[in-house]
Coordinates of C-alpha atoms in Angstrom, one line a residue:
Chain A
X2 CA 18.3 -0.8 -135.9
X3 CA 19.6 0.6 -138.8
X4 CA 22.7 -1.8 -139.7
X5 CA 20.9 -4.6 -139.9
X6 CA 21.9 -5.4 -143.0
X7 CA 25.1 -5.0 -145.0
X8 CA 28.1 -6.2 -142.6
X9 CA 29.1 -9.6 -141.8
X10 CA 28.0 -12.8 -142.2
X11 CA 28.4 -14.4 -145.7
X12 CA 25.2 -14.8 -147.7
X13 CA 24.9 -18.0 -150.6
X14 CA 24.9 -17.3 -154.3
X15 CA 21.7 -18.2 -155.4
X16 CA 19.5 -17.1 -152.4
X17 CA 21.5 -13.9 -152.2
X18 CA 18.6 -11.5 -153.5
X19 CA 16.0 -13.8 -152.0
X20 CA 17.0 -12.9 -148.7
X21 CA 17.1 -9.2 -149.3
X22 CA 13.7 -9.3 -150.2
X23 CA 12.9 -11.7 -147.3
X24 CA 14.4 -9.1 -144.8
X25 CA 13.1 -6.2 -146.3
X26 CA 9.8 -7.7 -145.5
X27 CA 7.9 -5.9 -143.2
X28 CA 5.6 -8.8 -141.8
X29 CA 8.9 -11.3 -141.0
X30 CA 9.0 -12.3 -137.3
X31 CA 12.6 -10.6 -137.1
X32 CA 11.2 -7.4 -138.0
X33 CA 8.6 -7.8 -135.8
X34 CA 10.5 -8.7 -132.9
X35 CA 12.9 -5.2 -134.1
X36 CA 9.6 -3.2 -133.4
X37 CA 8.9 -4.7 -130.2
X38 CA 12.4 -4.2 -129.2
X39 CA 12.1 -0.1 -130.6
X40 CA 8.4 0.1 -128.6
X41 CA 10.4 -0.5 -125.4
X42 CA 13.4 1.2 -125.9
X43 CA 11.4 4.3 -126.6
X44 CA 9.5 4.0 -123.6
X45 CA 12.1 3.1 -121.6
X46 CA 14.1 6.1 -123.1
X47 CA 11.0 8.6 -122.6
X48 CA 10.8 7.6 -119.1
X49 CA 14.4 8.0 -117.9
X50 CA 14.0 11.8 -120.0
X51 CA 11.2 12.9 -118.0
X52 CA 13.1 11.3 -114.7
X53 CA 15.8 14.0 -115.7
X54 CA 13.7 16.5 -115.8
X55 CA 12.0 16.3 -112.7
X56 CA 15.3 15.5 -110.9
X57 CA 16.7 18.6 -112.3
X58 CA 13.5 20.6 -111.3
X59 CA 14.7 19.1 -107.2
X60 CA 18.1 20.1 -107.8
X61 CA 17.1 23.9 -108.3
X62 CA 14.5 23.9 -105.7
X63 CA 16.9 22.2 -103.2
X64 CA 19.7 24.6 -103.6
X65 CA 17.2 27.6 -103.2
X66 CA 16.6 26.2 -100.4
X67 CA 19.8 25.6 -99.0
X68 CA 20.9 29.3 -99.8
X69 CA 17.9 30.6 -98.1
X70 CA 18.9 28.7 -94.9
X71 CA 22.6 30.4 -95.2
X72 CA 20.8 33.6 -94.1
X73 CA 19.8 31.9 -90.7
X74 CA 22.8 33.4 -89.3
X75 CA 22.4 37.0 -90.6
X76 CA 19.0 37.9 -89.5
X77 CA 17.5 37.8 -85.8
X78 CA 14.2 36.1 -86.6
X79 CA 15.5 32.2 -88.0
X80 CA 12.1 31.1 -87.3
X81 CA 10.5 32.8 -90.4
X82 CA 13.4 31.2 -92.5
X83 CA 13.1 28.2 -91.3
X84 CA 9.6 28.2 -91.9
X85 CA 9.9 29.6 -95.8
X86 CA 12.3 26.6 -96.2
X87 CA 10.0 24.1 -94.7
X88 CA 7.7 25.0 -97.3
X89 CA 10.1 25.2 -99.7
X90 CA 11.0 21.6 -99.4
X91 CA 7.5 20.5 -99.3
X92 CA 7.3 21.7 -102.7
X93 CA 10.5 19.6 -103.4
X94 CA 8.8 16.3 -101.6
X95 CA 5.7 17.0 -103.9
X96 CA 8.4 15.9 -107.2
X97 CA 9.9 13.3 -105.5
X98 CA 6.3 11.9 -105.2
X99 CA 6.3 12.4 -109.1
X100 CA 9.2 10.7 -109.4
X101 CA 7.5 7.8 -107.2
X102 CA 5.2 7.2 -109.8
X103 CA 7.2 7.1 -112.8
X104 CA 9.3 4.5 -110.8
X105 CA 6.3 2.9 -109.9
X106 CA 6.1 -0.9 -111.0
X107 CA 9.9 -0.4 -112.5
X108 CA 13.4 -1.6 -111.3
X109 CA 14.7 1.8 -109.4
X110 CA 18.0 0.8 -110.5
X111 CA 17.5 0.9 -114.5
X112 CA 16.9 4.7 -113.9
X113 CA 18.9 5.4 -110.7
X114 CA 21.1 7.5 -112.5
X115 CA 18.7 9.9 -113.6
X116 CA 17.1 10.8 -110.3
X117 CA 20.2 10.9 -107.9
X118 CA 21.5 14.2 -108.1
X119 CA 18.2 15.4 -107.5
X120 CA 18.0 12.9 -104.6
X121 CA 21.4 14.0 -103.1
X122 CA 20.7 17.3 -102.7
X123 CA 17.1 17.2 -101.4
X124 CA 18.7 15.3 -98.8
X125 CA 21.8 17.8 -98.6
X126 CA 18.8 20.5 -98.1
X127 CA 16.5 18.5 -95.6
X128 CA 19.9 17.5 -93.4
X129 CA 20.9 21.3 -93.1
X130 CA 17.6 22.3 -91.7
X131 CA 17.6 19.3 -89.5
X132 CA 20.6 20.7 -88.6
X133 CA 19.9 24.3 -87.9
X134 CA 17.1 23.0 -85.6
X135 CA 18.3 19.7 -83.8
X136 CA 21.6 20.4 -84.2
X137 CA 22.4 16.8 -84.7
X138 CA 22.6 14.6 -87.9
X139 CA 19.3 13.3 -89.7
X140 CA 18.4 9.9 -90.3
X141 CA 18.1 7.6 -93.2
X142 CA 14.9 6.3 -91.8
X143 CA 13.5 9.9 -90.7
X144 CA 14.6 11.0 -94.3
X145 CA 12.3 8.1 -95.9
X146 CA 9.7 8.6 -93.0
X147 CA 8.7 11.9 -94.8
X148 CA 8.7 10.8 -98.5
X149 CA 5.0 8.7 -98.1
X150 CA 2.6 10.5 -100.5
X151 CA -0.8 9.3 -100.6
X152 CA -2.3 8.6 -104.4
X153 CA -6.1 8.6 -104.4
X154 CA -7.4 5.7 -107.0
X155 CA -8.9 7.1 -110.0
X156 CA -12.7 5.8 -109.7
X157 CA -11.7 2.5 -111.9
X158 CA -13.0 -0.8 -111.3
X159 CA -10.4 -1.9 -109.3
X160 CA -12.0 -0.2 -106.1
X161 CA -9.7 -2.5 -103.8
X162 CA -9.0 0.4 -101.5
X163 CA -11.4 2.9 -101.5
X164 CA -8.7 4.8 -99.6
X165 CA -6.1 5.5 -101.6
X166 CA -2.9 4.3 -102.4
X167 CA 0.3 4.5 -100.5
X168 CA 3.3 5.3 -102.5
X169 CA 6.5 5.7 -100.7
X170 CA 10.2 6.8 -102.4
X171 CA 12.8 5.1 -100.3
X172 CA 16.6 7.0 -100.6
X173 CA 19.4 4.9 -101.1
X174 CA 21.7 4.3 -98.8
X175 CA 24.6 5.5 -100.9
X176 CA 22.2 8.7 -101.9
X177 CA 22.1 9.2 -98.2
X178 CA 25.8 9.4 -97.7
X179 CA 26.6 11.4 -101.0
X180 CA 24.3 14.1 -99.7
X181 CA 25.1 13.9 -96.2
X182 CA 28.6 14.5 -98.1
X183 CA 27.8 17.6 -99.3
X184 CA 26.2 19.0 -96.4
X185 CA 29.5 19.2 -94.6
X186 CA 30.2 21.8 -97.3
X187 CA 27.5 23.8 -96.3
X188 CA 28.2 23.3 -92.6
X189 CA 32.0 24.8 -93.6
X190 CA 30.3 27.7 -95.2
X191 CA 27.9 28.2 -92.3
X192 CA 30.6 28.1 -90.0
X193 CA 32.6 31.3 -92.1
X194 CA 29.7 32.9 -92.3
X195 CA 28.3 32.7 -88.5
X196 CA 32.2 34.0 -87.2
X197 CA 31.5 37.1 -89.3
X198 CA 28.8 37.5 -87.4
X199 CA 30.3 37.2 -83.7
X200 CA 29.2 33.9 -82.9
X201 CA 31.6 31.9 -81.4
X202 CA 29.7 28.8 -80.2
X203 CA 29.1 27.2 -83.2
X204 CA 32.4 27.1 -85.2
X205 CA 33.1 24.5 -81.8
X206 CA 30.4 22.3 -82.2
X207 CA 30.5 22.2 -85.9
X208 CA 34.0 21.3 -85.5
X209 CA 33.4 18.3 -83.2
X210 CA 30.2 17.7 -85.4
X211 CA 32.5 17.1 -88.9
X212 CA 35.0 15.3 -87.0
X213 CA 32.4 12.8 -86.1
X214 CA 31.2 12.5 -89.8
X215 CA 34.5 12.7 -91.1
X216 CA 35.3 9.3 -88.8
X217 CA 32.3 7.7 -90.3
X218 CA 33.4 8.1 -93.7
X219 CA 36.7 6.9 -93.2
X220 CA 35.5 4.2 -92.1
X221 CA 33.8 3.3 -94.7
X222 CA 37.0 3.8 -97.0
X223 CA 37.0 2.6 -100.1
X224 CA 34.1 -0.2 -99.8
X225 CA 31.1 2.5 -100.8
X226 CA 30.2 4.2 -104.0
X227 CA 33.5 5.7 -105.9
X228 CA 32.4 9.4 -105.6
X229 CA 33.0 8.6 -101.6
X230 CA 36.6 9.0 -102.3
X231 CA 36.1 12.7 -103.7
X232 CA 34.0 13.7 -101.0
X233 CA 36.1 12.3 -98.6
X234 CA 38.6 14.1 -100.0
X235 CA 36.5 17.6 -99.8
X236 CA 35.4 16.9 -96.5
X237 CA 39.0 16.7 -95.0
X238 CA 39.3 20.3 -96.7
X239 CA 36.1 21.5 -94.8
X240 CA 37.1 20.1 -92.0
X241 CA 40.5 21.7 -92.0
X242 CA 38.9 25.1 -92.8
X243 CA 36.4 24.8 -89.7
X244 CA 39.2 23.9 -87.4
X245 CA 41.4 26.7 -88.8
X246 CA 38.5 28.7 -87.3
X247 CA 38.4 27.3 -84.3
X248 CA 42.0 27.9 -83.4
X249 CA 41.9 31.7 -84.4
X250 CA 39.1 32.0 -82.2
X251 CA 40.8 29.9 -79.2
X252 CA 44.4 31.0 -79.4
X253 CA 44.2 34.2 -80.9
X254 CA 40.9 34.9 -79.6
X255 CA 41.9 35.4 -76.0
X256 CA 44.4 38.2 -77.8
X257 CA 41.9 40.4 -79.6
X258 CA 38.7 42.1 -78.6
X259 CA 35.6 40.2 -79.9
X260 CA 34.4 43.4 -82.1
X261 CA 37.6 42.7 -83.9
X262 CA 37.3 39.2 -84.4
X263 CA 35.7 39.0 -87.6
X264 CA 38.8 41.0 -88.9
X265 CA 41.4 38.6 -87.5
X266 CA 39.8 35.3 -88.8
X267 CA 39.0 37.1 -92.4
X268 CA 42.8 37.7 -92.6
X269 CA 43.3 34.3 -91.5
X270 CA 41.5 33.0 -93.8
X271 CA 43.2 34.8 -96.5
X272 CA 46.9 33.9 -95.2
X273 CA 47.5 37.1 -94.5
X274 CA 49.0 38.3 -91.2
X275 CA 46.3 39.5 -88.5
X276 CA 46.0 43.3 -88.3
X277 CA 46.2 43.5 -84.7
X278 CA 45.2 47.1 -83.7
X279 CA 44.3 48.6 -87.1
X280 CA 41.0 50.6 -87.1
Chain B
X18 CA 23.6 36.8 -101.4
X19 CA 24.4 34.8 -98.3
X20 CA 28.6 36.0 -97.8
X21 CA 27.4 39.8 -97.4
X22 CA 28.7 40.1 -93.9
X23 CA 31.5 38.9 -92.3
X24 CA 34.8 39.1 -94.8
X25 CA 36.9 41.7 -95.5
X26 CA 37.1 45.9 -94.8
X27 CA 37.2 46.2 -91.3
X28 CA 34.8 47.9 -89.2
X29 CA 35.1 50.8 -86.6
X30 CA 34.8 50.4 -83.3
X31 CA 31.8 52.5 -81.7
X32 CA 29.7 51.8 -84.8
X33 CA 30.5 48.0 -85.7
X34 CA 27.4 46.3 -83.4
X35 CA 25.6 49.7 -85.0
X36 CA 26.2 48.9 -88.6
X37 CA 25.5 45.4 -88.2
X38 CA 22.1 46.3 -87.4
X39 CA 21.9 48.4 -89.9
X40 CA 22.8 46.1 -92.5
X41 CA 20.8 43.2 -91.2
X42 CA 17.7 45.5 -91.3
X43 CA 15.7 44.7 -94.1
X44 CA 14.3 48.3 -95.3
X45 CA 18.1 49.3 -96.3
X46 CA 18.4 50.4 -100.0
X47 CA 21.0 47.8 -100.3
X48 CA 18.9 44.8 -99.1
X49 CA 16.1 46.1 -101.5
X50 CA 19.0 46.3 -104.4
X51 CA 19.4 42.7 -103.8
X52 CA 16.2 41.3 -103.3
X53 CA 15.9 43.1 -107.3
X54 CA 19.0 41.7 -108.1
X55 CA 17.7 38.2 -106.8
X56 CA 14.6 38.1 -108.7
X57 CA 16.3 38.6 -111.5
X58 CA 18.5 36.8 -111.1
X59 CA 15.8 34.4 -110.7
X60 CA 14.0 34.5 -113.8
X61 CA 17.0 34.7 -115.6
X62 CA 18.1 31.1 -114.0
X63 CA 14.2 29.5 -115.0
X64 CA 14.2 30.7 -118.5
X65 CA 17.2 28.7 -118.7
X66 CA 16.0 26.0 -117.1
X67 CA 13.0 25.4 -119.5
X68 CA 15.2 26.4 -122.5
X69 CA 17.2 23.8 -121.5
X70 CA 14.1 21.2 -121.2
X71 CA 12.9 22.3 -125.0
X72 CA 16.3 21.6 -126.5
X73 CA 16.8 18.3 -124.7
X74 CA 13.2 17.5 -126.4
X75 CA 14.1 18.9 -129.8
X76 CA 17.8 17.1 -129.7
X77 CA 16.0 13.4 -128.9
X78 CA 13.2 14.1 -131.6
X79 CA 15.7 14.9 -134.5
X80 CA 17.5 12.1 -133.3
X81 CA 14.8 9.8 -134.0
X82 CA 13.9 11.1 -137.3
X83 CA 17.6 10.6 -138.2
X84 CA 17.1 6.8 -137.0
X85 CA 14.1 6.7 -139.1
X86 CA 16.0 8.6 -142.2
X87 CA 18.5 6.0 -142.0
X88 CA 16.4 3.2 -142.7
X89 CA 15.5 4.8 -146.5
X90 CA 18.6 2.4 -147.8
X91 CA 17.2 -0.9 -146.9
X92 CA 13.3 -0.4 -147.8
X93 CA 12.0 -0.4 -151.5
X94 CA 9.5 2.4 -150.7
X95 CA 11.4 5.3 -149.4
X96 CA 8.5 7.8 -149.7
X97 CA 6.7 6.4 -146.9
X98 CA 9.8 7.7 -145.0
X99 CA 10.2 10.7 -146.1
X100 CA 6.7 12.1 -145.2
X101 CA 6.8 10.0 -141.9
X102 CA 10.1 12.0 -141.8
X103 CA 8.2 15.4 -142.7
X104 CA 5.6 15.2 -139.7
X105 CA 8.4 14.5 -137.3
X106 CA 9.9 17.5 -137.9
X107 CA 7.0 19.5 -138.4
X108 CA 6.7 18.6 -134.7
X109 CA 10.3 19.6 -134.1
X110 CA 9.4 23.1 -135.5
X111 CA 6.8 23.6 -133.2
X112 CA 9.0 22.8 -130.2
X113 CA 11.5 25.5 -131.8
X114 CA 8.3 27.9 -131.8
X115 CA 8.1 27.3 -128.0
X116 CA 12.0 28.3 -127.6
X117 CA 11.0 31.4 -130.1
X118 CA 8.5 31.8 -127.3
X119 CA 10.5 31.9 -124.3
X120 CA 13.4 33.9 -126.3
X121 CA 10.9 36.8 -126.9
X122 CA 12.4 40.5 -125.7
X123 CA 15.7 38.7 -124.8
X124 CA 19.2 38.3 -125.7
X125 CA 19.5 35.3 -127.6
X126 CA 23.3 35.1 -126.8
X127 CA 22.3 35.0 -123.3
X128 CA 21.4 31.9 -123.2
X129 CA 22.4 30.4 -126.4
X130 CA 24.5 27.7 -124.6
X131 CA 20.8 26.0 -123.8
X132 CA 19.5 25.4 -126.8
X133 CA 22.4 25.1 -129.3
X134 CA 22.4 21.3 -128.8
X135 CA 19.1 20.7 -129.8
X136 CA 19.6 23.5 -133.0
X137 CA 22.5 21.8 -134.4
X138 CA 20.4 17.9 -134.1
X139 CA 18.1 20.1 -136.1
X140 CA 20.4 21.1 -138.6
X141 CA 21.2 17.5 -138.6
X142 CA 17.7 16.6 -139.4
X143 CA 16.8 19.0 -141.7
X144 CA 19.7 18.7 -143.7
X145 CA 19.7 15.1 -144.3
X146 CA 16.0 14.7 -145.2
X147 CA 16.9 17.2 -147.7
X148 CA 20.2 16.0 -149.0
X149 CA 18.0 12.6 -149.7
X150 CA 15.7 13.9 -151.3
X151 CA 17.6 16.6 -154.0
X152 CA 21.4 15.2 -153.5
X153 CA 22.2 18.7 -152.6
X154 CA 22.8 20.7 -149.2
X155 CA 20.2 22.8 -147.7
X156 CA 20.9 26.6 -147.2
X157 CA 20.9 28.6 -143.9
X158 CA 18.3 30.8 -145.6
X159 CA 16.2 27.8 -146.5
X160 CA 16.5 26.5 -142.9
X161 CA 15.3 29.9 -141.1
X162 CA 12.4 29.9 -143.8
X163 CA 11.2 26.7 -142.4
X164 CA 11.1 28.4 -139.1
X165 CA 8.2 31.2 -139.1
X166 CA 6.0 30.6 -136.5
X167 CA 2.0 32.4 -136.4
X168 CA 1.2 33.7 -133.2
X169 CA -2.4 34.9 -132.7
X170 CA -3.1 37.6 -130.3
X171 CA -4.6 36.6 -127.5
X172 CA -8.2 38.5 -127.0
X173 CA -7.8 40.6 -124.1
X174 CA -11.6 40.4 -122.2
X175 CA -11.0 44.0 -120.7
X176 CA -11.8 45.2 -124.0
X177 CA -8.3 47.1 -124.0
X178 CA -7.5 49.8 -126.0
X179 CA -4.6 47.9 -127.2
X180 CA -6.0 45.9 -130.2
X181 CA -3.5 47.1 -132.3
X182 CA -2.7 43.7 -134.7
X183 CA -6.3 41.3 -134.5
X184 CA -4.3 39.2 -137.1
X185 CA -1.5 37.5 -135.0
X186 CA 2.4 38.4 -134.7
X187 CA 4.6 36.5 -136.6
X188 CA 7.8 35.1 -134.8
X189 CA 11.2 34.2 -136.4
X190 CA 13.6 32.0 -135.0
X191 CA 17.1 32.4 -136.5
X192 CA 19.7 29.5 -136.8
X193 CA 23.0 31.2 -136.3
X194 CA 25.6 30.5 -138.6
X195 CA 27.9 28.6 -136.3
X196 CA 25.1 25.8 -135.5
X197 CA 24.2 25.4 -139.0
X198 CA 28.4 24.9 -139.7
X199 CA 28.6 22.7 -136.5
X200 CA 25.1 20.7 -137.5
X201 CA 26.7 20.3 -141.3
X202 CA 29.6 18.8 -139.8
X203 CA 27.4 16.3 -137.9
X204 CA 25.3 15.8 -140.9
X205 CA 28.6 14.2 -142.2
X206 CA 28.6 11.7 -140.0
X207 CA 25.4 10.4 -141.0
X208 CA 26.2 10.2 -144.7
X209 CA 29.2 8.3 -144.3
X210 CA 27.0 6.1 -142.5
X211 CA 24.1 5.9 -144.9
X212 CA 27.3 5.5 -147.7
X213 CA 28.1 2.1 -145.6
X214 CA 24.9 1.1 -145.3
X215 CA 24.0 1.5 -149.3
X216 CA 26.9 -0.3 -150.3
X217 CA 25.2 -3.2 -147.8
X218 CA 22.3 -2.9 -150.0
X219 CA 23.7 -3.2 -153.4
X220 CA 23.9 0.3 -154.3
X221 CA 27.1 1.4 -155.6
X222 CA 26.4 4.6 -157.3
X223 CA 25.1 6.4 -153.9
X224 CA 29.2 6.0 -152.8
X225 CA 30.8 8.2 -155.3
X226 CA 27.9 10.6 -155.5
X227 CA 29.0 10.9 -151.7
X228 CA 32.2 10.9 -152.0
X229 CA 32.2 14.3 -154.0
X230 CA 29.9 15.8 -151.7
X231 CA 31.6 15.2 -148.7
X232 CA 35.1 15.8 -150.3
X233 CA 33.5 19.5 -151.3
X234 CA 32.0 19.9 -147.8
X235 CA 35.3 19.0 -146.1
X236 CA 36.9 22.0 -148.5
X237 CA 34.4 24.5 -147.4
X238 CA 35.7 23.6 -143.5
X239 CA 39.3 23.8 -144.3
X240 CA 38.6 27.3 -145.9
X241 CA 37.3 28.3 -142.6
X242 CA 39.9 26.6 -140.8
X243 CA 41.1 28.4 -137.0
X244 CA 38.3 31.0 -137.7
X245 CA 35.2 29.3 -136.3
X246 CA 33.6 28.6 -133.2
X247 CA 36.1 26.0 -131.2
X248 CA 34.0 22.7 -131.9
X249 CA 35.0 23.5 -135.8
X250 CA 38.8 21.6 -135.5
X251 CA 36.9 18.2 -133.7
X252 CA 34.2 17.9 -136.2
X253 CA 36.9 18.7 -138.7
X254 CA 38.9 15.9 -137.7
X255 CA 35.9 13.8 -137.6
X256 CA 35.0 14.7 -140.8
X257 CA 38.1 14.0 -142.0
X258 CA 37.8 10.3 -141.0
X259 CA 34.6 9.9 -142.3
X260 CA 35.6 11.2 -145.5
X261 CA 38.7 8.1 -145.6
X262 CA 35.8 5.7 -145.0
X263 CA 33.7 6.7 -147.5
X264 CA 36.5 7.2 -150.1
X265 CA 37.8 3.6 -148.9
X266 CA 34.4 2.2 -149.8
X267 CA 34.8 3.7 -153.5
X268 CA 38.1 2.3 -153.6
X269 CA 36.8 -1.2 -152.7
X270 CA 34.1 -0.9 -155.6
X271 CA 36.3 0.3 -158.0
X272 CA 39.1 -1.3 -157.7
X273 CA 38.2 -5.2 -156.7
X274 CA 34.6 -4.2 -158.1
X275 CA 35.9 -5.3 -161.3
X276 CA 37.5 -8.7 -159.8
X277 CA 34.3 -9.9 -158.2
X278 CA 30.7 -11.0 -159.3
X279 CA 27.9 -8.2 -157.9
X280 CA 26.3 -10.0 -155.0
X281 CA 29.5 -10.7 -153.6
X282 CA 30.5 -7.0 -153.4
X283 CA 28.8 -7.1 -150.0
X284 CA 31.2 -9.6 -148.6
X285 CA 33.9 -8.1 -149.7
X286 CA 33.2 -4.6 -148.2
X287 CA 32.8 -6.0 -145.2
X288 CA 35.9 -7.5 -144.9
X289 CA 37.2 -4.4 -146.6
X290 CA 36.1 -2.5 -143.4
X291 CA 37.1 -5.0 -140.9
X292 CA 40.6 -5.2 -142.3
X293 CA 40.5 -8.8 -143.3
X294 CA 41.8 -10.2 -146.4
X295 CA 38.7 -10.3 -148.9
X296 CA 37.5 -14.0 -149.1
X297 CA 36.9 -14.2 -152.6
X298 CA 35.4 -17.4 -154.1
X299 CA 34.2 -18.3 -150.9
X300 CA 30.5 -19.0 -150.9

């Protein structure tokens, strides 16, 4: 756009100047083509911006969300958290149907990249409350079930459906595992966190739980997305932390009153030795 | 927030289940510290946020006026430009009057690391409209002058006894020093750019005029040298290479401007700059 002129091809003697002037012409086709080309660029450019934007404004709201669903396992009344994050990511679902119509009528792909952080941890946040509830592993198609906003028409001429519209967002498959990904982070965490608190149920099940997503992704190798590898990488770490658990609760656990627990496995987890019988 | 419980000091016997209680209930002074703590916390984290929104906006508008800037070479009437150039960054300013907004009562240094980006395209902006127009560099001061922003009061219906100022408050916004160095050294950038690109044209006064500016800039950075904010050694380096281009392109006019006819200058720069012999006498 602005070095059009001045490198390159060689221009004749005699039509030298001419063709300055010619190009410097605002009403030649070439320059009006340029403008055409700058009209769309911009737009396009604006667009993918406010795409940004509103996937950033997911991003916070999902990991508020997520951090309020770490105190499930500190309070006794889950059901008032679980309700404050349902809300919570209603208010998230409400920007993904914003970024449903930005995208609508465009290629998802061109601006794929400016959405799916946002995308991967809404569904990071929606997985760990399906979670806490179900105890079992959401669904790609459950996931997309719930991202179908309605869009009323705006009184135009076009009164086809009367109704409204039906606008849908549909997560990618590789969105899906990058997020599912990062929830066995925040199942590690959850794990730590609900030892400390005397429960010794669920560092088992979580255990089996990431072994069975940690299969998964191996089997997928190295034929998905490249940040796979990373995660798979992280997730082995997790996993290794939540089974680290598991045996100081099993082996040593059968050692050690249960108040005392929560002492044993903090040293554990600090490779120190276990301060059996200090007060 | 969500690792209170569960790591570290160990807990007595015949009170652990006890304190646990305690510490889950949610009346204790130390919950209601941290439920403070959180909402600040909070608050803190969204002014950020939209800090961070404003600068992105201010750093893609002075972008495009620095697109539109460059095209002053290649047009016969560069005024048109200029004022186009003037009413883009008018529009700039008032998105700086929204982060002078948000930055009211605070620490600027706080969360300086948000909008610092979108200063420094300022910088850029500003300081190569005006280096256009008066072949000179524009000063800090001049740049903070620029940004004084009006705020009227806003008439409080409860007829409050607090109509202190009915004419407005008037709100600064200060460039610090280090972006205006770190937006100069970007600004340098874009004149060894506009050199190449007047040399393209047919110009070849605009290259030594340059060449001493830029060579008196890049004196001013050595002077400050390991003293500055961190980014100062990159753009020095940068400005550095810039500074060989444009000197290069003086050389080629010099030099072989003597050897070769005027319109053919052109060709040979651009060979010049691609490294290829110069094809002279070729038409």
């Amino acid at each position: 756009m602005n070095r059009r002129e001045g490198e390159g091809c060689p221009r004749r003697n005699a039509d030298a100047v001419q063709d300055r002037d010619a190009s410097a012409n605002p009403s030649s086709p070439v320059i009006a083509a340029f403008k055409v080309f700058q009209q769309e660029l911009d737009t396009k450019h604006d667009k993918y911006e406010r795409l940004v934007k509103i996937s950033r404004d997911v991003t916070i709201e999902s990991k508020r969300t997520i951090f309020l669903l770490h105190r499930v396992t500190s309070v006794p009344n889950a059901e008032d958290i679980l309700n404050e994050a349902d809300v919570k990511l209603d208010a998230v679902r409400q920007k993904i149907g914003q970024i449903a119509e930005e995208l609508r009528g465009e290629d998802i792909f061109q601006f794929h990249r400016a959405f799916t952080a946002g995308i991967q941890e809404y569904v990071e946040a929606v997985s760990f409350l399906h979670y806490i509830r179900h105890r079992s592993l959401i669904s790609l198609e459950e996931i997309n079930a719930r991202l179908v906003f309605m869009r009323t028409e705006k009184g135009s001429a076009e009164a086809l459906q009367p109704g409204g519209q039906v606008l849908t967002f549909q997560v990618t498959p590789s969105d899906y595992l990058l997020g599912v990904a990062d929830l066995t982070g925040e199942l590690m965490r959850m794990c730590i966190s609900s030892v400390g608190n005397g429960d010794i149920d669920t560092p088992f099940q979580l255990s089996q739980f990431l072994r069975q997503i940690h299969d998964g992704f191996s089997y997928i190798g190295n034929t998905g997305p490249y940040e796979v590898s990373k995660k798979l990488h992280t997730l082995r770490q997790s996993l290794g932390k939540v089974e680290d658990a598991c045996y100081a609760l099993r082996v040593r656990g059968s050692e050690i009153p249960k108040h005392m627990l929560a002492d044993v496995f903090s040293s554990r987890t600090t490779l120190l030795d276990p301060e059996e019988g200090v007060v």
